Amino acid sequence: MIEHLTISNKPLEHPGMDFALLRREGIKHIERLGGQVWTDYNTHDPGITILEQLCYAITDLSYRLDFEMKDLLAPNPDLGESNQQFFTAREILTTNPVTINDYRKLLIDIDGVKNAFLEPITDSYPEFYYNSNRHILTFASSEATQEVNLNGLYRVFIDKEQAYSDAELIEQVRSKLNQYRNLCEDFAKIEILPVEQVAVKAEIEIESGFDVNDLMAKIYFGLDALIAPDIQFFSLKELLAQGKPSETIFDGVPLEHGFIDDEQLENFAQKDELRTSDLIKIILDIAGIKAIKNITLSGNRSLNEAWVLPLEVNHTPRLKDLIAAVQDITFYKNQIVCNLNPKKISEKLEVLRQLHQINTTTHANQDIAIPTGEYRELSDYISIQHDFPSNYGIGELGLPASATGKRKAQAKQLQAYLMFFDQLLANYFAQLDRAKDLFSIDNQNDNTYFNQELTSIPGFSEIFTQYPEDLLENKAQQQ
């Protein structure tokens, strides 16, 4: 229940209208609405009629409040309003690189970078020293100096795709790192990892009914993926289907090619050895492979290792090219050596690679779209005066020409009285319609309270000659 109402004492421009009396009666009615004043609880009573109209208007406001949030925030298409009340998940949840894994993701996202590793530098070179007497850093060592090692310096190792230029790729990597590096961090050296060629020699028995060239292509593809794997980029749809929350998916650096799973990235650390047992599993999982009679691995330093091949430090392993692999692997079918066709194997291998490339293309759907709602015209307000019975004489039809001056003044007094309620309700509708401005990220309007004029009320111009400015929010209220 409204307990107090303050109204200006400015007289209304209409003969016979006592504004002070109207204010007193309005306050009296508002304070005692629902009591024994103005009503005998019959439908003809004006108190009941007014109360019913106000309840209907409030019900309409409640109905609009129940619209979906996307509808409440929908822009007005006729005014060309923006639909950017909020940042998207990609804009608000992502961050600059913080961890080494964040930097790795940033670099792997560069075309031509197959994998990347960062190593903190613990021994500064060239050596420099802190002179405690002069409080300076110097390259000269003396009794007054002590060696200083800086934190925040890294060496960067790049495992690159063969088709890319070393110099151009290093420049791209340096540019990307400098764009995102944190304060007090720097990258002292960027190196392309040299390649260590890995040879696989094996004797394999296959089952009848299988194309030996097709099996060779599958074996080469599987071994190449094991020795020099490509890190998979996931799509947003895939990660959401796995049940990962959006705050986890978007945590980290925004990438161009999709999303890299942290658990998967941990498994792509630098290899220091290869085990033949892993290769055997890859080969035997291929349909048509019956048995492996013999298998060995060879690298830069070790030859024909039957169990474990140690790899050189800061090198990237690569399976030897297809022609060399064809010469190193012998196939048997019913104890008879099978002849291989390198051209057919190359064609089948290319098909496998293309299929794999299609399955890992995740450029699209990297963000969660802001829901688009239906604009509901929330501010539209029709005065309660339009719904009063015609005998009140305050609707569009008004009073007949034969009505007395007193009767016309009484109708105007009732309209002015009802305008207090109309203005309050109309402002609520306006506030609901402009709620989207309060959430907007690029709103230039300082208003936090909104109103609208009641110009649609019948006879409005006869009641008000000037709309009250104190209905609008002033600068002090905005602050």
Coordinates of N, CA, C and O in Angstrom, one line a residue, residues 156-254:
V156 N 62.6 -21.5 -26.6 CA 61.5 -22.0 -27.4 C 62.0 -23.0 -28.4 O 62.8 -22.6 -29.2
F157 N 61.4 -24.2 -28.4 CA 61.7 -25.2 -29.4 C 60.5 -25.5 -30.3 O 59.4 -25.8 -29.7
I158 N 60.7 -25.4 -31.6 CA 59.5 -25.6 -32.5 C 59.7 -26.9 -33.3 O 60.8 -27.1 -33.9
D159 N 58.7 -27.7 -33.2 CA 58.6 -28.9 -34.1 C 57.7 -28.5 -35.3 O 56.5 -28.3 -35.1
K160 N 58.4 -28.3 -36.4 CA 57.7 -27.7 -37.6 C 57.2 -28.7 -38.6 O 57.8 -29.8 -38.7
E161 N 56.2 -28.3 -39.4 CA 55.9 -29.1 -40.6 C 56.9 -28.9 -41.6 O 57.5 -27.8 -41.8
Q162 N 57.2 -30.0 -42.4 CA 58.3 -30.0 -43.4 C 58.1 -28.9 -44.5 O 59.1 -28.4 -45.0
A163 N 56.9 -28.6 -44.8 CA 56.7 -27.7 -46.0 C 56.9 -26.2 -45.7 O 56.9 -25.4 -46.6
Y164 N 57.3 -25.9 -44.5 CA 57.4 -24.5 -44.1 C 58.9 -24.0 -43.9 O 59.7 -24.8 -43.5
S165 N 59.1 -22.8 -44.3 CA 60.5 -22.2 -44.2 C 60.8 -21.9 -42.7 O 60.0 -21.4 -41.9
D166 N 62.1 -22.3 -42.3 CA 62.5 -22.1 -40.9 C 62.5 -20.6 -40.6 O 61.9 -20.2 -39.5
A167 N 63.0 -19.8 -41.4 CA 63.2 -18.4 -41.1 C 61.8 -17.7 -41.0 O 61.6 -16.9 -40.0
E168 N 60.9 -18.0 -41.9 CA 59.6 -17.3 -41.8 C 58.8 -17.8 -40.6 O 58.1 -17.0 -40.0
L169 N 58.9 -19.1 -40.3 CA 58.2 -19.6 -39.1 C 58.7 -19.1 -37.8 O 58.0 -18.7 -36.9
I170 N 60.0 -18.9 -37.7 CA 60.6 -18.3 -36.5 C 60.1 -16.9 -36.3 O 59.8 -16.5 -35.2
E171 N 60.0 -16.2 -37.4 CA 59.6 -14.8 -37.3 C 58.1 -14.7 -36.9 O 57.7 -13.9 -36.1
Q172 N 57.3 -15.6 -37.4 CA 55.9 -15.7 -37.0 C 55.8 -16.1 -35.5 O 55.0 -15.5 -34.7
V173 N 56.6 -17.0 -35.0 CA 56.6 -17.4 -33.6 C 57.0 -16.3 -32.7 O 56.4 -16.0 -31.7
R174 N 58.1 -15.6 -33.1 CA 58.5 -14.4 -32.3 C 57.5 -13.3 -32.2 O 57.2 -12.7 -31.2
S175 N 56.8 -13.0 -33.4 CA 55.8 -12.0 -33.4 C 54.6 -12.4 -32.5 O 54.1 -11.5 -31.7
K176 N 54.2 -13.6 -32.5 CA 53.1 -14.1 -31.7 C 53.4 -14.0 -30.2 O 52.6 -13.6 -29.4
L177 N 54.6 -14.5 -29.9 CA 55.0 -14.5 -28.5 C 55.2 -13.0 -27.9 O 54.7 -12.8 -26.8
N178 N 55.7 -12.2 -28.7 CA 55.9 -10.8 -28.3 C 54.5 -10.1 -28.2 O 54.3 -9.2 -27.4
Q179 N 53.5 -10.5 -28.9 CA 52.2 -10.0 -28.9 C 51.5 -10.3 -27.6 O 50.7 -9.5 -27.0
Y180 N 51.8 -11.5 -27.0 CA 51.1 -12.0 -25.9 C 51.9 -12.2 -24.6 O 51.4 -12.5 -23.6
R181 N 53.2 -11.9 -24.7 CA 54.1 -12.1 -23.5 C 53.7 -11.3 -22.3 O 53.2 -10.1 -22.5
N182 N 53.9 -11.8 -21.1 CA 53.6 -11.0 -19.9 C 54.8 -10.1 -19.5 O 55.9 -10.2 -20.1
L183 N 54.5 -9.2 -18.6 CA 55.6 -8.3 -18.1 C 56.6 -9.2 -17.4 O 56.3 -10.2 -16.8
C184 N 57.9 -8.8 -17.6 CA 59.0 -9.5 -16.9 C 59.2 -10.9 -17.5 O 59.8 -11.7 -16.9
E185 N 58.7 -11.1 -18.7 CA 59.0 -12.4 -19.4 C 59.5 -12.1 -20.8 O 59.1 -11.1 -21.4
D186 N 60.5 -12.9 -21.2 CA 61.0 -12.7 -22.6 C 61.5 -14.1 -23.1 O 61.7 -15.1 -22.3
F187 N 61.7 -14.2 -24.4 CA 62.1 -15.4 -25.0 C 63.5 -15.2 -25.7 O 63.6 -14.6 -26.7
A188 N 64.5 -15.8 -25.0 CA 65.8 -15.5 -25.4 C 66.2 -16.2 -26.7 O 67.0 -15.6 -27.5
K189 N 65.7 -17.3 -27.0 CA 66.1 -18.0 -28.2 C 64.9 -18.9 -28.7 O 64.2 -19.6 -28.0
I190 N 64.7 -18.8 -30.0 CA 63.7 -19.7 -30.7 C 64.4 -20.6 -31.7 O 65.1 -20.1 -32.6
E191 N 64.3 -21.9 -31.5 CA 65.0 -22.8 -32.3 C 64.0 -23.8 -33.0 O 63.0 -24.2 -32.4
I192 N 64.3 -24.1 -34.2 CA 63.6 -25.2 -34.9 C 64.3 -26.5 -34.6 O 65.5 -26.7 -34.8
L193 N 63.6 -27.5 -34.1 CA 64.2 -28.7 -33.7 C 64.6 -29.5 -34.9 O 63.9 -29.7 -35.9
P194 N 65.9 -30.0 -34.9 CA 66.4 -30.8 -36.0 C 65.6 -32.2 -36.0 O 65.2 -32.6 -34.9
V195 N 65.6 -32.8 -37.1 CA 64.8 -34.0 -37.3 C 65.7 -35.2 -37.1 O 66.9 -35.3 -37.6
E196 N 65.2 -36.2 -36.3 CA 65.9 -37.5 -36.2 C 65.1 -38.5 -37.0 O 63.9 -38.8 -36.6
Q197 N 65.6 -39.0 -38.1 CA 64.9 -40.0 -38.9 C 64.9 -41.4 -38.2 O 65.9 -41.9 -37.7
V198 N 63.7 -41.9 -38.1 CA 63.5 -43.2 -37.5 C 63.1 -44.2 -38.6 O 62.2 -44.0 -39.4
A199 N 63.8 -45.3 -38.6 CA 63.6 -46.4 -39.6 C 62.9 -47.6 -38.8 O 63.4 -48.0 -37.7
V200 N 61.9 -48.1 -39.4 CA 61.2 -49.3 -38.9 C 61.4 -50.5 -39.8 O 61.0 -50.4 -41.0
K201 N 62.1 -51.5 -39.4 CA 62.3 -52.7 -40.2 C 61.5 -53.8 -39.6 O 61.5 -54.1 -38.4
A202 N 60.7 -54.5 -40.4 CA 59.8 -55.5 -39.9 C 59.5 -56.5 -41.0 O 59.6 -56.3 -42.2
E203 N 59.1 -57.7 -40.5 CA 58.6 -58.8 -41.3 C 57.2 -59.1 -40.8 O 57.0 -59.5 -39.6
I204 N 56.2 -58.9 -41.7 CA 54.8 -59.0 -41.3 C 54.0 -60.0 -42.1 O 54.2 -60.1 -43.4
E205 N 53.3 -60.9 -41.5 CA 52.4 -61.9 -42.2 C 51.0 -61.4 -42.2 O 50.5 -60.9 -41.2
I206 N 50.4 -61.4 -43.4 CA 49.0 -60.9 -43.6 C 48.1 -62.0 -43.9 O 48.5 -63.1 -44.4
E207 N 46.8 -61.8 -43.7 CA 45.8 -62.8 -44.0 C 45.4 -62.7 -45.5 O 45.6 -61.7 -46.2
S208 N 44.8 -63.8 -46.0 CA 44.3 -63.8 -47.4 C 43.1 -62.9 -47.5 O 42.3 -62.7 -46.6
G209 N 43.0 -62.4 -48.7 CA 41.8 -61.5 -49.1 C 42.0 -60.0 -48.8 O 41.1 -59.2 -48.9
F210 N 43.2 -59.6 -48.4 CA 43.5 -58.2 -48.1 C 44.6 -57.7 -49.1 O 45.5 -58.4 -49.5
D211 N 44.4 -56.4 -49.5 CA 45.3 -55.8 -50.4 C 46.5 -55.3 -49.6 O 46.5 -54.5 -48.7
V212 N 47.7 -55.8 -50.0 CA 48.9 -55.6 -49.3 C 49.3 -54.1 -49.4 O 49.8 -53.5 -48.4
N213 N 49.0 -53.4 -50.5 CA 49.2 -52.0 -50.6 C 48.4 -51.1 -49.7 O 48.9 -50.2 -49.1
D214 N 47.1 -51.6 -49.5 CA 46.3 -50.9 -48.6 C 46.8 -51.0 -47.2 O 46.8 -50.1 -46.4
L215 N 47.2 -52.3 -46.8 CA 47.7 -52.5 -45.5 C 49.0 -51.7 -45.2 O 49.2 -51.2 -44.1
M216 N 49.9 -51.6 -46.2 CA 51.1 -50.8 -46.0 C 50.8 -49.4 -45.8 O 51.4 -48.7 -45.0
A217 N 49.8 -48.8 -46.5 CA 49.4 -47.4 -46.4 C 48.9 -47.2 -44.9 O 49.2 -46.2 -44.3
K218 N 48.1 -48.1 -44.4 CA 47.5 -48.0 -43.1 C 48.6 -48.1 -42.0 O 48.6 -47.4 -41.0
I219 N 49.6 -49.0 -42.3 CA 50.7 -49.2 -41.3 C 51.5 -47.9 -41.3 O 51.9 -47.4 -40.2
Y220 N 51.9 -47.4 -42.4 CA 52.7 -46.2 -42.5 C 52.0 -45.0 -41.8 O 52.5 -44.2 -41.0
F221 N 50.7 -44.9 -42.1 CA 49.9 -43.8 -41.5 C 49.8 -43.9 -40.0 O 50.0 -42.9 -39.3
G222 N 49.6 -45.1 -39.5 CA 49.5 -45.3 -38.0 C 50.9 -45.1 -37.3 O 50.9 -44.5 -36.3
L223 N 52.0 -45.6 -37.9 CA 53.3 -45.4 -37.3 C 53.7 -44.0 -37.3 O 54.3 -43.5 -36.4
D224 N 53.4 -43.3 -38.4 CA 53.7 -41.9 -38.5 C 53.0 -41.0 -37.5 O 53.5 -40.1 -36.9
A225 N 51.7 -41.4 -37.3 CA 50.9 -40.7 -36.2 C 51.4 -41.0 -34.8 O 51.3 -40.1 -33.9
L226 N 52.0 -42.2 -34.6 CA 52.6 -42.5 -33.3 C 53.9 -41.8 -33.1 O 54.1 -41.2 -32.0
I227 N 54.8 -41.8 -34.1 CA 56.1 -41.3 -33.9 C 56.1 -39.7 -33.9 O 56.8 -39.1 -33.1
A228 N 55.3 -39.1 -34.8 CA 55.2 -37.7 -34.9 C 53.7 -37.3 -35.0 O 53.2 -36.9 -36.0
P229 N 53.0 -37.4 -33.8 CA 51.6 -37.1 -33.8 C 51.2 -35.7 -34.1 O 52.0 -34.8 -33.7
D230 N 50.0 -35.5 -34.6 CA 49.5 -34.1 -34.7 C 48.5 -33.9 -33.6 O 47.7 -34.8 -33.2
I231 N 48.7 -32.8 -32.9 CA 47.8 -32.4 -31.8 C 46.4 -32.1 -32.4 O 46.3 -31.3 -33.3
Q232 N 45.4 -32.7 -31.8 CA 44.0 -32.6 -32.3 C 43.4 -31.3 -31.8 O 43.4 -31.0 -30.6
F233 N 42.8 -30.5 -32.7 CA 41.9 -29.4 -32.3 C 40.5 -29.9 -32.2 O 40.0 -30.5 -33.1
F234 N 39.8 -29.6 -31.1 CA 38.5 -30.0 -30.9 C 37.5 -28.8 -31.2 O 37.9 -27.7 -31.1
S235 N 36.4 -29.2 -31.7 CA 35.3 -28.1 -31.9 C 34.6 -27.9 -30.6 O 34.6 -28.7 -29.6
L236 N 34.0 -26.7 -30.5 CA 33.2 -26.4 -29.4 C 32.1 -27.4 -29.1 O 31.8 -27.8 -28.0
K237 N 31.4 -27.9 -30.2 CA 30.4 -28.9 -30.1 C 30.9 -30.2 -29.5 O 30.2 -30.8 -28.6
E238 N 32.1 -30.6 -29.9 CA 32.6 -31.8 -29.3 C 32.9 -31.7 -27.8 O 32.6 -32.6 -27.0
L239 N 33.5 -30.6 -27.4 CA 33.8 -30.4 -26.0 C 32.5 -30.3 -25.1 O 32.5 -30.8 -24.0
L240 N 31.5 -29.6 -25.7 CA 30.2 -29.5 -24.9 C 29.6 -30.9 -24.8 O 29.0 -31.2 -23.8
A241 N 29.7 -31.7 -25.9 CA 29.1 -33.0 -25.9 C 29.8 -33.9 -24.8 O 29.2 -34.9 -24.3
Q242 N 31.1 -33.6 -24.6 CA 31.9 -34.4 -23.5 C 31.5 -34.0 -22.1 O 32.0 -34.6 -21.2
G243 N 30.6 -33.0 -22.0 CA 30.2 -32.5 -20.7 C 31.1 -31.5 -20.1 O 31.0 -31.2 -18.9
K244 N 32.0 -30.9 -20.8 CA 32.9 -29.9 -20.3 C 32.2 -28.6 -20.1 O 31.5 -28.1 -21.1
P245 N 32.3 -27.9 -19.0 CA 31.6 -26.6 -18.8 C 32.3 -25.5 -19.6 O 33.5 -25.6 -20.0
S246 N 31.5 -24.5 -20.0 CA 32.0 -23.5 -20.9 C 33.2 -22.7 -20.3 O 34.1 -22.3 -21.0
E247 N 33.2 -22.5 -18.9 CA 34.3 -21.8 -18.3 C 35.6 -22.6 -18.4 O 36.7 -22.0 -18.4
T248 N 35.5 -23.9 -18.5 CA 36.7 -24.7 -18.7 C 37.2 -24.7 -20.1 O 38.4 -24.6 -20.4
I249 N 36.2 -24.8 -21.0 CA 36.5 -24.8 -22.5 C 37.2 -23.6 -22.9 O 38.2 -23.6 -23.6
F250 N 36.8 -22.4 -22.4 CA 37.3 -21.1 -22.9 C 38.4 -20.6 -22.0 O 38.9 -19.5 -22.3
D251 N 38.8 -21.4 -21.0 CA 39.9 -20.9 -20.1 C 41.2 -21.0 -20.9 O 41.6 -22.1 -21.3
G252 N 41.9 -19.9 -21.0 CA 43.2 -19.9 -21.7 C 43.1 -18.9 -22.9 O 42.3 -18.0 -23.0
V253 N 44.0 -19.2 -23.9 CA 44.2 -18.3 -25.0 C 43.2 -18.6 -26.1 O 42.9 -19.7 -26.4
P254 N 42.5 -17.6 -26.7 CA 41.6 -17.8 -27.8 C 42.4 -18.2 -29.0 O 43.3 -17.5 -29.5

